[in-house]
XYZ file of C-alpha atoms in Angstrom:
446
model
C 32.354 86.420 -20.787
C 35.458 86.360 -22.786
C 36.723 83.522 -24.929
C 38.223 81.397 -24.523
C 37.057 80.089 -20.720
C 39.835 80.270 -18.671
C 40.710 80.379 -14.786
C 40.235 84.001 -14.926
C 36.982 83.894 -15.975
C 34.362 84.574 -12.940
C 32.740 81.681 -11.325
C 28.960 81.613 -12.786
C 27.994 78.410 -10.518
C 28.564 78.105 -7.012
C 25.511 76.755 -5.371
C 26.658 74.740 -1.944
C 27.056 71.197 -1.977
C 24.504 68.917 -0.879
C 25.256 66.396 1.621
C 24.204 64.343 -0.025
C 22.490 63.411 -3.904
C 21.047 60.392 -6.039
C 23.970 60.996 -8.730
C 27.248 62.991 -8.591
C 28.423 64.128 -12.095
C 32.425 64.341 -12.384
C 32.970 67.188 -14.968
C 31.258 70.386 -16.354
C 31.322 69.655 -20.377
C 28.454 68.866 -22.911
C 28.315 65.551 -21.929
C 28.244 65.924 -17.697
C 25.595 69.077 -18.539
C 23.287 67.184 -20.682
C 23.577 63.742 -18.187
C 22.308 66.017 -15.285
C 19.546 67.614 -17.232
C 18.028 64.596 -18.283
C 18.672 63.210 -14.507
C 16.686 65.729 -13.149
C 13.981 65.389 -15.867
C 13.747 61.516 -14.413
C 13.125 62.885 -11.038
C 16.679 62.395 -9.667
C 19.016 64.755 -7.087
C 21.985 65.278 -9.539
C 25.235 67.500 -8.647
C 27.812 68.820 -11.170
C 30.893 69.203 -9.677
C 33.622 71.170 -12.176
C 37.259 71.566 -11.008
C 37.274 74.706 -13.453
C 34.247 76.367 -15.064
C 31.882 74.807 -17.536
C 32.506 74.086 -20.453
C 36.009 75.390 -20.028
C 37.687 72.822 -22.112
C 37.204 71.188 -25.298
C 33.272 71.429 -24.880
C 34.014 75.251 -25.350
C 37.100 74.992 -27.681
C 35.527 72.614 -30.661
C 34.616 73.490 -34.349
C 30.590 74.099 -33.042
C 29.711 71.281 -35.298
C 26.404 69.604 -34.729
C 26.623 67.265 -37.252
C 25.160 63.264 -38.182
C 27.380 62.995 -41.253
C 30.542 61.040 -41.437
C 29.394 59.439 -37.930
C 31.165 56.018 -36.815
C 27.607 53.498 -37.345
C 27.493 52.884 -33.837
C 26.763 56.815 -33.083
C 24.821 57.480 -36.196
C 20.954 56.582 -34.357
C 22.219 58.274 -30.803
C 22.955 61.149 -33.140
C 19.837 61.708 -34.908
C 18.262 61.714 -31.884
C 21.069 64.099 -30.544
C 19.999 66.256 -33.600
C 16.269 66.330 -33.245
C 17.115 67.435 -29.036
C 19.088 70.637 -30.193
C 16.164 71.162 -32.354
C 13.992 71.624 -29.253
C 16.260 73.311 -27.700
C 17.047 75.986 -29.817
C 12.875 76.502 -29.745
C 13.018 76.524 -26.157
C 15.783 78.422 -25.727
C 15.737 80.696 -28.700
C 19.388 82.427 -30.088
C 21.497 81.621 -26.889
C 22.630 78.550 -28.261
C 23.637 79.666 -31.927
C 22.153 77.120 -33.140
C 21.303 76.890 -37.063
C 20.396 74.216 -39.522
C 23.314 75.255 -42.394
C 24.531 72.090 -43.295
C 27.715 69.993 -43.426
C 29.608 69.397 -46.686
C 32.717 67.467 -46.858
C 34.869 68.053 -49.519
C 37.037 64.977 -52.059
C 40.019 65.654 -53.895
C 40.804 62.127 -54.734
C 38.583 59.244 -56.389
C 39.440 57.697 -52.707
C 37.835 59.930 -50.900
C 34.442 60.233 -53.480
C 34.389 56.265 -52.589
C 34.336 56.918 -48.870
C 31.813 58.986 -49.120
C 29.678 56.633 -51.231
C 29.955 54.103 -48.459
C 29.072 56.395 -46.116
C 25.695 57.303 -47.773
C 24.303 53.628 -47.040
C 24.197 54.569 -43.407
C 22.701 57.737 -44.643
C 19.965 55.547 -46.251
C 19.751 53.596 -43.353
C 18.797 56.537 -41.115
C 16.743 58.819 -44.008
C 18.874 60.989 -44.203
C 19.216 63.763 -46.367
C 22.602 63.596 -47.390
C 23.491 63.724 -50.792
C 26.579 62.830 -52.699
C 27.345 65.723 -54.751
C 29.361 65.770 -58.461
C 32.299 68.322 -59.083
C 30.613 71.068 -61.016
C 27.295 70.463 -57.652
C 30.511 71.411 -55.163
C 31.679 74.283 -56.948
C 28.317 75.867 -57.176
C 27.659 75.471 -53.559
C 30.768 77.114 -52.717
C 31.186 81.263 -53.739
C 34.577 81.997 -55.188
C 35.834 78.045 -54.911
C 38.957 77.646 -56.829
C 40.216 74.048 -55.318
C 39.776 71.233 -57.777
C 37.422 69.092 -55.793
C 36.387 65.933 -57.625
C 32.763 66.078 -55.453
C 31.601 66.331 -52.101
C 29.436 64.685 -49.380
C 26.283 67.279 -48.015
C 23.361 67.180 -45.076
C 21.264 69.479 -45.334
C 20.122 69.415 -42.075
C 23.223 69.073 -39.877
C 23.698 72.165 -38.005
C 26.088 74.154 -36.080
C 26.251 76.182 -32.681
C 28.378 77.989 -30.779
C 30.010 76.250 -28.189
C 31.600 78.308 -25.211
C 27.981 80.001 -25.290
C 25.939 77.246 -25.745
C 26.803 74.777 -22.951
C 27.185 77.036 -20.136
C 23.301 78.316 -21.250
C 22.603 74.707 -21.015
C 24.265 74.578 -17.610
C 22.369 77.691 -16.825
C 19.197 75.910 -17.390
C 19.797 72.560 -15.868
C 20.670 74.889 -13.044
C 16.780 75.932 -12.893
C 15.484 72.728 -13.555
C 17.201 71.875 -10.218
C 20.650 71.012 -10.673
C 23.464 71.781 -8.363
C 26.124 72.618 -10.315
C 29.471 73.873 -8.698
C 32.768 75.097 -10.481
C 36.130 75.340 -9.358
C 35.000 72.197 -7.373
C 37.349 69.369 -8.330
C 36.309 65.397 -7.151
C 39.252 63.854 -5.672
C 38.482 60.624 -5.663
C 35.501 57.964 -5.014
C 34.557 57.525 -1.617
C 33.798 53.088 -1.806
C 32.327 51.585 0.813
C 32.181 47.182 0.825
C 33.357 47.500 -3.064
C 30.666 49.603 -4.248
C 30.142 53.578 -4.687
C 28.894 54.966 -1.691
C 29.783 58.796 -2.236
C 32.613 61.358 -3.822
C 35.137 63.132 -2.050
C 36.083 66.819 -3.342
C 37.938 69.633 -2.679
C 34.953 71.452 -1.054
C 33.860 67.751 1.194
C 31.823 64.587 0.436
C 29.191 64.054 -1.156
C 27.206 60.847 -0.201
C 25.841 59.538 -3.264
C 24.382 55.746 -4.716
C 25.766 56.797 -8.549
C 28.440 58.174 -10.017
C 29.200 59.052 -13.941
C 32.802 60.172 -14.884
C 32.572 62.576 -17.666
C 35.669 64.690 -17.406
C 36.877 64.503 -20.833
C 40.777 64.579 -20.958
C 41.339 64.200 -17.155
C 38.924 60.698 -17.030
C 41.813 58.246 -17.309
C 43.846 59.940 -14.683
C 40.619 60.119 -12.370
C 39.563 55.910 -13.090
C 43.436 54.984 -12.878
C 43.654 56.465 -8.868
C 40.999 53.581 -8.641
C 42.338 50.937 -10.662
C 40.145 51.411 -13.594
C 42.345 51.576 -16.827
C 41.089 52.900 -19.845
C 43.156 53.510 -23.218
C 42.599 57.111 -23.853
C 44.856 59.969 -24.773
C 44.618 63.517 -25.401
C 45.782 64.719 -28.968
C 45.752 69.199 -28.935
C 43.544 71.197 -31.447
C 44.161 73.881 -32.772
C 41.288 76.881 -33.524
C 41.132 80.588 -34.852
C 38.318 82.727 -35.369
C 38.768 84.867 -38.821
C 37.703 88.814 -39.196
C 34.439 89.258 -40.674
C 34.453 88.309 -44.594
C 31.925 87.809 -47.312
C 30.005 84.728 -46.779
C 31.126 81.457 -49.195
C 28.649 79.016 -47.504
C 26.276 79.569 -44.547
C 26.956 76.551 -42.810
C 30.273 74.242 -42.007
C 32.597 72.511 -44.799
C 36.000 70.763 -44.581
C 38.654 68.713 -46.656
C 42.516 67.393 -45.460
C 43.315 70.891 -45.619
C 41.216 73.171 -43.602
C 37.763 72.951 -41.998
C 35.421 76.348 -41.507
C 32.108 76.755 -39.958
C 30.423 80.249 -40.506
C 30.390 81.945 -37.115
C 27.671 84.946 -35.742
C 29.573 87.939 -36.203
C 30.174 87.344 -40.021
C 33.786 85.394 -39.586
C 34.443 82.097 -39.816
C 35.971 79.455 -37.585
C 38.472 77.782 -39.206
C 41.020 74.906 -38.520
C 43.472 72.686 -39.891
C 41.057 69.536 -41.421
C 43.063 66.955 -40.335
C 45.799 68.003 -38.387
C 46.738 67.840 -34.699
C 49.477 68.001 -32.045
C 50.002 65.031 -29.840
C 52.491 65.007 -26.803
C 54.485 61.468 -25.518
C 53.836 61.381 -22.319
C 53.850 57.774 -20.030
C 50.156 56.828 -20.698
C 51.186 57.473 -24.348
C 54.163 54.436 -24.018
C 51.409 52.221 -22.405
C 49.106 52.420 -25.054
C 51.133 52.469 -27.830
C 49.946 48.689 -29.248
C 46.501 49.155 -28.816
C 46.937 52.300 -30.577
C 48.403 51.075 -33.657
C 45.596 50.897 -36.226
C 44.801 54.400 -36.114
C 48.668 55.282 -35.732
C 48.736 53.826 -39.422
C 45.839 55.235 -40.686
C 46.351 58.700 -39.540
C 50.532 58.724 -38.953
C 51.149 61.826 -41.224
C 48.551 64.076 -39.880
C 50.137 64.154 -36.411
C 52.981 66.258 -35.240
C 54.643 64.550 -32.387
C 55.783 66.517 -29.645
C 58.085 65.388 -26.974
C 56.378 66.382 -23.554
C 53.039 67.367 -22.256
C 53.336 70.839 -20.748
C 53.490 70.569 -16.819
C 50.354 69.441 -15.033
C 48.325 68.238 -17.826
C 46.839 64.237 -17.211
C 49.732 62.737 -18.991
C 52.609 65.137 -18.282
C 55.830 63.073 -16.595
C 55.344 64.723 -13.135
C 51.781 64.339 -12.773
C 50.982 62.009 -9.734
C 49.054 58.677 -10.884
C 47.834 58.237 -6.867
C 47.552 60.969 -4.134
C 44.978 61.203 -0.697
C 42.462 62.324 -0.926
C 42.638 64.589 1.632
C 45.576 66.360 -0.102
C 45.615 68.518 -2.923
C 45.027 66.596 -6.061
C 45.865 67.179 -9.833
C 42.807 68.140 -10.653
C 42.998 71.728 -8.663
C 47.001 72.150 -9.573
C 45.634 72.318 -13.449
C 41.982 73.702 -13.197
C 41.723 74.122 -17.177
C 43.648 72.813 -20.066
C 44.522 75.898 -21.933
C 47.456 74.951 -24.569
C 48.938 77.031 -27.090
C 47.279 76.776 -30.225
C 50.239 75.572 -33.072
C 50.467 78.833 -35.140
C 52.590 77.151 -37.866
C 49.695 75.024 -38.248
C 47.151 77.626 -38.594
C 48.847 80.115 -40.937
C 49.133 76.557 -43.308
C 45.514 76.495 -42.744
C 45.372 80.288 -43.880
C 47.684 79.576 -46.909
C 45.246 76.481 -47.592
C 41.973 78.632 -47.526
C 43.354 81.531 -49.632
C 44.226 78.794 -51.982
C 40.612 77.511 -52.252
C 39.229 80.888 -52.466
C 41.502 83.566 -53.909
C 39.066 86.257 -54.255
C 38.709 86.073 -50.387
C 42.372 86.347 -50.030
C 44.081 85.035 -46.929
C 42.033 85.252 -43.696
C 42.829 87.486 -40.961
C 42.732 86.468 -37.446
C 40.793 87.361 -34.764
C 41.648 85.243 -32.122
C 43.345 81.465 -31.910
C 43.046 78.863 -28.972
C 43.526 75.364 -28.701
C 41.806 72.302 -26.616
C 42.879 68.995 -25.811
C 40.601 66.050 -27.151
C 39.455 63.214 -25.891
C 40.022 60.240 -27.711
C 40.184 56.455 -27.811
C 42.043 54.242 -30.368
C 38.956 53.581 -32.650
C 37.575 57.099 -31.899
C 34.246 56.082 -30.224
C 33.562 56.591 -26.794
C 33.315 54.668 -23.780
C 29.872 54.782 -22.765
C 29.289 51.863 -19.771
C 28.915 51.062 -16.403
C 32.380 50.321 -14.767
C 33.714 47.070 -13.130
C 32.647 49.155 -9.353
C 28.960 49.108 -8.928
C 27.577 52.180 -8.829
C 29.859 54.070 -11.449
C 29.562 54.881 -14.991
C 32.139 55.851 -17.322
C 31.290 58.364 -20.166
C 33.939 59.882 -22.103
C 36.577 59.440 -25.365
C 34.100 61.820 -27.232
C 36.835 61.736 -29.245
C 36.362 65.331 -30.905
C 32.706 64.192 -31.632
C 31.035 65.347 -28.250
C 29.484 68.820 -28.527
C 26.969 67.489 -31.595
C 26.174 64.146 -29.726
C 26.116 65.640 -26.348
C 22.500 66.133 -25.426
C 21.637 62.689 -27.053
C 24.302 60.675 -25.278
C 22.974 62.442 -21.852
C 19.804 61.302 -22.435
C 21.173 57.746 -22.625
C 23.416 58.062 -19.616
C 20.542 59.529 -18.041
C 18.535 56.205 -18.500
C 21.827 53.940 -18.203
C 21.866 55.695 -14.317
C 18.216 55.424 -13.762
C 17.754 51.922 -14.970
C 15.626 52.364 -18.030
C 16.597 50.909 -21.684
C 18.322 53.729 -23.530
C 16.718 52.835 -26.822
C 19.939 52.123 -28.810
C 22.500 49.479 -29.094
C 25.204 50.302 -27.124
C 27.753 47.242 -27.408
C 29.754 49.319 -29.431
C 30.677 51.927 -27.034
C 31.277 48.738 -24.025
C 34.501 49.137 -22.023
C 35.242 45.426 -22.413
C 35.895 45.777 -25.885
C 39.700 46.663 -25.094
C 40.216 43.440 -22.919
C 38.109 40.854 -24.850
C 40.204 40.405 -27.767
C 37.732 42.340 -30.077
C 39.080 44.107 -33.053
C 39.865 47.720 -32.340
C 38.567 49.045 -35.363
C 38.669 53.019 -36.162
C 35.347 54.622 -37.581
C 34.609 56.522 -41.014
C 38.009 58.236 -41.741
C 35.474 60.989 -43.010
C-alpha cells in the first residue's frame, strides 16, 4: 500500500451493503473502526460506510502517538484505558500495528513551561502514572547528541507509539472478521428521519435502514450535522508531516518542544513535524465561529499561519454546498480524501530546528512529506454525545488527539449506542456545553 492513502489507492473493503443494520457508522478513521469493533463485540449488526478508504485522512496522516501525557483531565481515565486496549492488541495482533512502549518526553525551554509540566504531574498522580518530571542535566542524558538548552522535561515511560496508515486499516481488517461490514468509497449522504427520529442512512450506494447512527467523520462532521440542522463549532486547522532517511537513533520513542516534534519510526527514520505549528484556511464556517473561538485564538495566535482560502471542495471551502438531495451527488464523493499540500517552508524550519538540537546528526533528509487536516474544537476536546435527533450520536473534534484515544473512546461509544454506562464521566465532552453558557476552556497547552 503506498503512503500516504489516497484515491488511488485500491479499494481493500467492499463487502455489499446490508439492507438493513442495528448501527450505521459515518466514517472509516480510528474512531468509526474502533466504535464498530466494540459494536460487534456487544452483539450488534454494525456497517462502516467510508466515502474514501480507511483511515485515509488524519487517522493515517498523525504523529503515531499513543500517548496519556499532557492529556486535557477529562480524557486522561478514557485514555489509560485507551492505553491498556492497544496493549492487547498489539498481543493479539502482533507487529501489524507498530506498536511499542518507547515513551513520551516533552521538552521546556522556559521556567513557564517546567511549571506546566509540574501541574500536569498531579493528574499524573491522580491516574499512577509513571511520569516523571525530569531536571536539565536528566533531559540531556536521555537524549544522544542533544545540544538545545532545555531547562527539563516531562517523561512516561509507558506511553507508546504506532504506526498509523498501517495500524487502523489492520484494525479495520479485523473488525471486518469479527463481522463488520465495512465499505469504502461509500459516502452517506444524508440521514434518512422518519417522525423526528433516525430511522436509516441514505448513501451513494442506497439506504441503509438502521435504529442508530454515530457520525465520526472527522473533518467532514460539521458539514454532514449542518445538512440536518445540527451545528457544531469545529474547524479544520492542516498538519504538516515528513518522514526523515534512516539516521542513528537519539531516543527510541517520541519527544517534542515549540520547535519540532519526532517519533522514531520502523525503518530507522524518524517522523518529524513542526511542534506547534499549523496552517489554518478562512473559510465561512471559520467567520461563524470566530467568538467562540477566541480563547484559544489568544493562547495559540502566533503558532498559526493564516491562509486565505480552503482549496476547492474541502468542508469549509467558499463553494462547497451547505444543503444538497440526497439523491444527487453530494460533497462527500466530489472530495473523497483530504490530501493538502504539506507547508514545506514549515518543515525545512523544522529541519533547521532539529539540526540545531542535534548537530552531530546534521540536518535531516527527507523521505517523504504529507499533510492532514485536523479535527478540532475551540477547547480541543471532543464532542462525544448523543445529538438533539434520537437515534444519533456525534463523535468527533479529536482534535489531533484521536489515533492514541481511539480504541478507548470506541469502547465508550460502543456502550453510549448500546445503552450501557461507559464507565467514565463524560460531561466534559457534552455538546451542550457550546450553548449553555459554560466556559469554553482550552486543555493542557502541553
Amino acid at each position: 500500500m503506498s503512503f500516504p492513502i489516497s484515491e488511488a489507492s485500491p479499494v481493500r473493503f467492499a463487502a455489499t451493503l446490508p439492507p438493513r443494520a442495528d448501527v450505521v457508522v459515518v466514517g472509516g478513521g480510528v474512531i468509526g473502526v474502533m466504535t464498530a469493533w466494540f459494536l460487534r463485540e456487544r452483539g450488534l449488526s454494525v456497517v462502516v460506510c467510508e466515502k474514501g478508504r480507511i483511515a485515509g485522512e488524519q487517522s493515517g496522516r498523525n504523529w503515531g502517538w499513543v500517548r496519556q501525557q499532557g492529556r486535557d483531565p477529562g480524557e486522561l481515565p478514557i485514555m489509560v484505558e485507551s492505553l491498556s486496549i492497544w496493549k492487547r492488541l498489539a498481543a493479539e495482533m502482533g507487529d501489524g500495528l507498530g506498536f511499542r512502549q518507547t515513551g513520551v518526553l516533552y521538552l521546556a525551554k522556559t521556567e513557564r513551561e517546567i511549571e506546566g509540566f509540574e501541574a500536569w504531574t498531579e493528574h499524573a498522580r491522580a491516574h499512577q502514572l509513571d511520569t516523571r518530571l525530569l531536571t536539565a542535566a536528566e533531559t540531556m542524558a536521555m537524549l544522544k547528541g542533544a545540544a538545545a538548552p532545555w531547562k527539563g522535561g516531562l517523561f512516561t515511560a509507558s506511553d507508546a507509539r504506532a504506526e498509523p496508515w498501517v495500524a487502523v486499516p489492520a484494525l479495520a481488517a479485523a473488525a471486518a472478521e469479527k463481522g463488520v461490514v465495512i465499505r469504502e468509497s461509500c459516502a452517506v449522504r444524508g440521514l434518512d428521519l422518519a417522525a423526528g427520529r433516525v430511522a436509516g442512512v441514505v448513501t451513494e450506494a442506497g439506504r441503509v435502514a438502521c435504529d442508530q447512527v454515530v457520525v465520526a467523520a472527522g473533518a467532514w462532521s460539521r458539514l454532514f450535522l449542518g445538512q440536518h440542522g445540527i451545528c457544531i463549532p469545529q474547524l479544520s486547522v492542516l498538519a504538516s508531516v515528513a518522514a526523515t532517511e534512516p539516521m542513528p537513533e537519539i531516543f527510541p520513542g517520541n519527544a517534542a518542544d515549540d520547535d519540532f516534534a519526532f517519533r522514531r519510526r520502523a525503518d530507522g527514520g524518524y517522523s518529524i513535524a513542526p511542534g506547534a505549528r499549523h496552517d489554518f484556511f478562512i473559510g465561512r464556517d471559520s467567520f461563524a465561529s470566530f467568538g467562540v473561538y477566541l480563547p484559544v485564538l489568544k493562547k495559540d495566535f502566533r503558532s498559526t499561519n493564516f491562509r486565505l482560502a480552503a482549496p476547492k471542495g474541502f468542508p469549509d471551502a467558499w463553494g462547497t454546498p451547505r444543503r444538497w438531495a440526497l439523491d444527487v451527488t453530494s460533497p462527500f464523493e466530489r472530495q473523497r480524501i483530504l490530501n493538502p499540500a504539506p507547508n514545506m517552508a514549515t518543515l525545512a524550519e523544522t529541519q533547521d530546528s532539529f539540526a540545531r538540537a542535534f548537530p552531530s546528526l546534521g540536518r535531516p533528509r527527507l523521505k517523504t512529506a504529507w499533510a492532514g487536516m485536523i479535527d478540532s474544537l475551540p477547547d480541543v476536546v471532543p464532542i462525544v454525545d448523543r445529538a438533539p435527533i434520537p437515534g444519533l450520536i456525534i463523535a468527533t473534534g479529536m482534535s489531533g488527539h484521536g489515533f492514541g484515544i481511539g480504541p478507548g473512546m470506541g469502547r465508550v461509544i460502543a456502550d453510549m449506542v448500546a445503552g450501557r454506562p461507559s464507565g467514565h464521566d463524560m460531561s466534559r465532552f457534552r455538546l451542550s456545553r457550546f450553548s449553555d453558557g459554560s466556559p469554553i476552556r482550552p486543555g493542557p497547552s502541553l
